[in-house]
Amino acid sequence: MGLHWGLNPLRYLVPEDILSHIESTQVDPHVPTSDNDRLPMINGQTGDMIIEIKSSKFYRLRRDKFRRMLMGGIDIRWGKKITNVSYSDDKLTVTAKFEDGTSDTGSILVATDGPHSKVRTLLVGEEAAKVTPIDFASTMCFTQHTREHALYLRAKPHNPLYQVAPHPEGCCAWLSLHDGDDKEHPENWTFFHYISFPEPREEINTRSNREHIAHQKAMARKFVDPWRSVFEWMPDDMDVWYSKLRNWDPSLPEHAWDNRAGRVTLAGDAAHPMTFQRGQGLNHALQDSFTVCKAIEEFWGSRDEGEAALIQKRTDALASYEAEMKARAGEEVRLSGENSLAMHDWSLLSKSPSLTKGMILSRTCIRCAALSFRAKKAVAY
Ligand SMILES: Cc1cc2nc3c(=O)[nH]c(=O)nc-3n(C[C@H](O)[C@H](O)[C@H](O)COP(=O)(O)OP(=O)(O)OC[C@H]3O[C@@H](n4cnc5c(N)ncnc54)[C@H](O)[C@@H]3O)c2cc1C
């Protein structure tokens, strides 16, 4: 995942002695990230550079290592699958119920259970909680190669870490290093690549694993290297992950939920799953964490003023969080959807948010984020 503007909210949330390890959580911990590293967008047919996508400092993180870094000092109960939520009549507490029959009660439940969130379903109902497919799909591939091939994939003129390539014929390829920990053994490196392609939202894809790979390889033959080769060199039968591109806009009136006097809310992909070509989901999830943290600071400790004061303060604080999050992330869900469309339509590419705005947060979003909870000092974009 590309971490860029989300570093600012992260700085507020995570002690410096933990955050100082961020470089080690990158896909290649041996290559320090410079202030000027940017994601190159290449013409997939010719290999010409289209643009280096505008962003702030761009870290390429590996999910498992980043998660491990953030876990330091935190009491995590593993294997707890949330199945239901209940609320006390006095408006003071919320109880999360888990599949293993246990439960946990507290003042607030911030559900971050991902794009197919169970809590979202409980809050808005089965139908309204469903993600909305758009007319594109992709097949994610993680591959290892011979030493010679692995070195070739990272050698000039290719970018050693990441690159994206829209193709004039309407598909879009990605290639990045996924795991370069074993510096001396390129044969142990893992690469991550996919080609996303048009597929009507109502179409049910019945390809087998093998057929998904054959389909990716066929599309890759239209591309220049490194895409053509990385797909050609992958085995014909291995596990790959096909998925339709989907999103869910939390700002739509039909997606509104009752937060039960500020006792339950959604954050991250649970609140706003979005398409990934603009590289924003993680960054918005971090901004949510920041804003929700400021909301908790607003009411935490107010029990001394009486239960009614606590309930009121929590209600107000969560209303502010949700207003900011829905405006900011709702806009991003729409921008990312627009961007996915443009990345698969050559005539729209030059107007795509990736080209015109880069990965930078839009002005409206910055305003939302900065105004919420008078956070101007804590988050400087
Ligand atoms: C191919 C791809 C590339 C991407 N690239 C970028 C990028 O460059 N930059 C960027 O900002 N974003 C990117 N994203 C998006 C980013 O990965 C997500 O936005 C981010 O991971 C969201 O984090 P999350 O914690 O909200 O959800 P998740 O990472 O999905 O985590 C949800 C967690 O909830 C758990 N869970 C699920 N159901 C339950 C349940 N019932 N009870 C308890 N736990 C449950 C899951 O096991 C999981 O651990 C990309 C996504 C994809 C798919």
mmCIF file of C-alpha atoms and ligand atoms in Angstrom, residues 1-4 58 60 63 67 80-83 98 112-119 140 174 192 194 267-270 272 274 276 278-285 359, ligand 1:
data_model
loop_
_atom_site.group_PDB
_atom_site.id
_atom_site.type_symbol
_atom_site.label_atom_id
_atom_site.label_comp_id
_atom_site.label_asym_id
_atom_site.label_seq_id
_atom_site.Cartn_x
_atom_site.Cartn_y
_atom_site.Cartn_z
ATOM 1 C CA MET A 1 0.000 0.000 0.000
ATOM 2 C CA GLY A 2 1.214 3.499 -0.797
ATOM 3 C CA LEU A 3 1.327 5.720 2.277
ATOM 4 C CA HIS A 4 1.566 9.415 1.418
ATOM 5 C CA PHE A 58 5.576 8.100 -0.997
ATOM 6 C CA ARG A 60 5.436 1.634 -0.267
ATOM 7 C CA ARG A 63 0.662 -4.687 5.053
ATOM 8 C CA ARG A 67 0.533 -3.888 11.049
ATOM 9 C CA LYS A 80 -12.809 -12.327 17.570
ATOM 10 C CA LYS A 81 -15.335 -12.268 14.747
ATOM 11 C CA ILE A 82 -18.071 -9.746 15.460
ATOM 12 C CA THR A 83 -21.576 -11.080 14.813
ATOM 13 C CA PHE A 98 -18.457 -12.453 18.889
ATOM 14 C CA THR A 112 -13.054 -1.224 11.178
ATOM 15 C CA ASP A 113 -14.056 -4.641 9.889
ATOM 16 C CA GLY A 114 -13.193 -3.942 6.265
ATOM 17 C CA PRO A 115 -15.024 -3.569 2.949
ATOM 18 C CA HIS A 116 -17.689 -6.203 3.693
ATOM 19 C CA SER A 117 -18.252 -4.962 7.244
ATOM 20 C CA LYS A 118 -20.679 -6.944 9.384
ATOM 21 C CA VAL A 119 -21.293 -3.872 11.550
ATOM 22 C CA MET A 140 -4.226 -10.025 -8.352
ATOM 23 C CA TRP A 174 0.371 -2.591 -12.173
ATOM 24 C CA PHE A 192 2.667 -8.108 -7.024
ATOM 25 C CA TYR A 194 -2.430 -7.287 -11.973
ATOM 26 C CA ALA A 267 -14.111 3.798 9.915
ATOM 27 C CA GLY A 268 -11.704 2.762 7.173
ATOM 28 C CA ASP A 269 -12.937 0.419 4.457
ATOM 29 C CA ALA A 270 -15.934 -0.516 6.630
ATOM 30 C CA HIS A 272 -15.883 3.743 2.586
ATOM 31 C CA MET A 274 -13.231 2.523 -2.738
ATOM 32 C CA PHE A 276 -7.759 1.284 -5.561
ATOM 33 C CA ARG A 278 -5.895 6.323 -6.905
ATOM 34 C CA GLY A 279 -4.211 4.723 -3.870
ATOM 35 C CA GLN A 280 -6.284 6.449 -1.181
ATOM 36 C CA GLY A 281 -8.027 3.847 1.038
ATOM 37 C CA LEU A 282 -5.288 3.438 3.635
ATOM 38 C CA ASN A 283 -4.629 7.182 3.764
ATOM 39 C CA HIS A 284 -8.298 7.946 4.440
ATOM 40 C CA ALA A 285 -8.437 5.136 7.009
ATOM 41 C CA MET A 359 -2.655 11.496 -4.914
HETATM 42 C C1 LIG B 1 -4.789 -3.866 -4.754
HETATM 43 C C2 LIG B 1 -4.985 -2.813 -3.734
HETATM 44 C C3 LIG B 1 -4.087 -1.768 -3.673
HETATM 45 C C4 LIG B 1 -4.254 -0.768 -2.734
HETATM 46 N N1 LIG B 1 -3.355 0.255 -2.702
HETATM 47 C C5 LIG B 1 -3.511 1.259 -1.828
HETATM 48 C C6 LIG B 1 -2.575 2.342 -1.801
HETATM 49 O O1 LIG B 1 -1.612 2.378 -2.551
HETATM 50 N N2 LIG B 1 -2.798 3.349 -0.930
HETATM 51 C C7 LIG B 1 -3.876 3.348 -0.093
HETATM 52 O O2 LIG B 1 -4.047 4.321 0.656
HETATM 53 N N3 LIG B 1 -4.758 2.316 -0.078
HETATM 54 C C8 LIG B 1 -4.606 1.279 -0.922
HETATM 55 N N4 LIG B 1 -5.486 0.237 -0.916
HETATM 56 C C9 LIG B 1 -6.613 0.258 0.026
HETATM 57 C C10 LIG B 1 -6.211 -0.236 1.419
HETATM 58 O O3 LIG B 1 -5.674 -1.531 1.322
HETATM 59 C C11 LIG B 1 -7.445 -0.260 2.323
HETATM 60 O O4 LIG B 1 -8.138 0.956 2.216
HETATM 61 C C12 LIG B 1 -7.052 -0.464 3.783
HETATM 62 O O5 LIG B 1 -6.440 -1.722 3.932
HETATM 63 C C13 LIG B 1 -8.280 -0.374 4.685
HETATM 64 O O6 LIG B 1 -7.933 -0.735 5.986
HETATM 65 P P1 LIG B 1 -9.033 -1.230 6.997
HETATM 66 O O7 LIG B 1 -8.297 -1.513 8.269
HETATM 67 O O8 LIG B 1 -10.159 -0.271 7.035
HETATM 68 O O9 LIG B 1 -9.628 -2.568 6.373
HETATM 69 P P2 LIG B 1 -8.921 -3.970 6.132
HETATM 70 O O10 LIG B 1 -7.476 -3.771 5.832
HETATM 71 O O11 LIG B 1 -9.776 -4.684 5.140
HETATM 72 O O12 LIG B 1 -9.022 -4.703 7.548
HETATM 73 C C14 LIG B 1 -10.266 -5.151 8.051
HETATM 74 C C15 LIG B 1 -9.998 -6.179 9.145
HETATM 75 O O13 LIG B 1 -11.253 -6.549 9.730
HETATM 76 C C16 LIG B 1 -11.269 -7.959 9.900
HETATM 77 N N5 LIG B 1 -12.681 -8.403 9.922
HETATM 78 C C17 LIG B 1 -13.517 -8.607 8.879
HETATM 79 N N6 LIG B 1 -14.724 -9.002 9.307
HETATM 80 C C18 LIG B 1 -14.655 -9.053 10.653
HETATM 81 C C19 LIG B 1 -15.593 -9.381 11.689
HETATM 82 N N7 LIG B 1 -16.855 -9.735 11.428
HETATM 83 N N8 LIG B 1 -15.169 -9.308 12.992
HETATM 84 C C20 LIG B 1 -13.904 -8.922 13.293
HETATM 85 N N9 LIG B 1 -12.980 -8.588 12.363
HETATM 86 C C21 LIG B 1 -13.347 -8.655 11.060
HETATM 87 C C22 LIG B 1 -10.470 -8.510 8.717
HETATM 88 O O14 LIG B 1 -9.989 -9.796 9.008
HETATM 89 C C23 LIG B 1 -9.350 -7.472 8.615
HETATM 90 O O15 LIG B 1 -8.276 -7.795 9.461
HETATM 91 C C24 LIG B 1 -5.345 -0.801 -1.831
HETATM 92 C C25 LIG B 1 -6.238 -1.871 -1.872
HETATM 93 C C26 LIG B 1 -6.061 -2.873 -2.818
HETATM 94 C C27 LIG B 1 -7.036 -4.000 -2.844
#
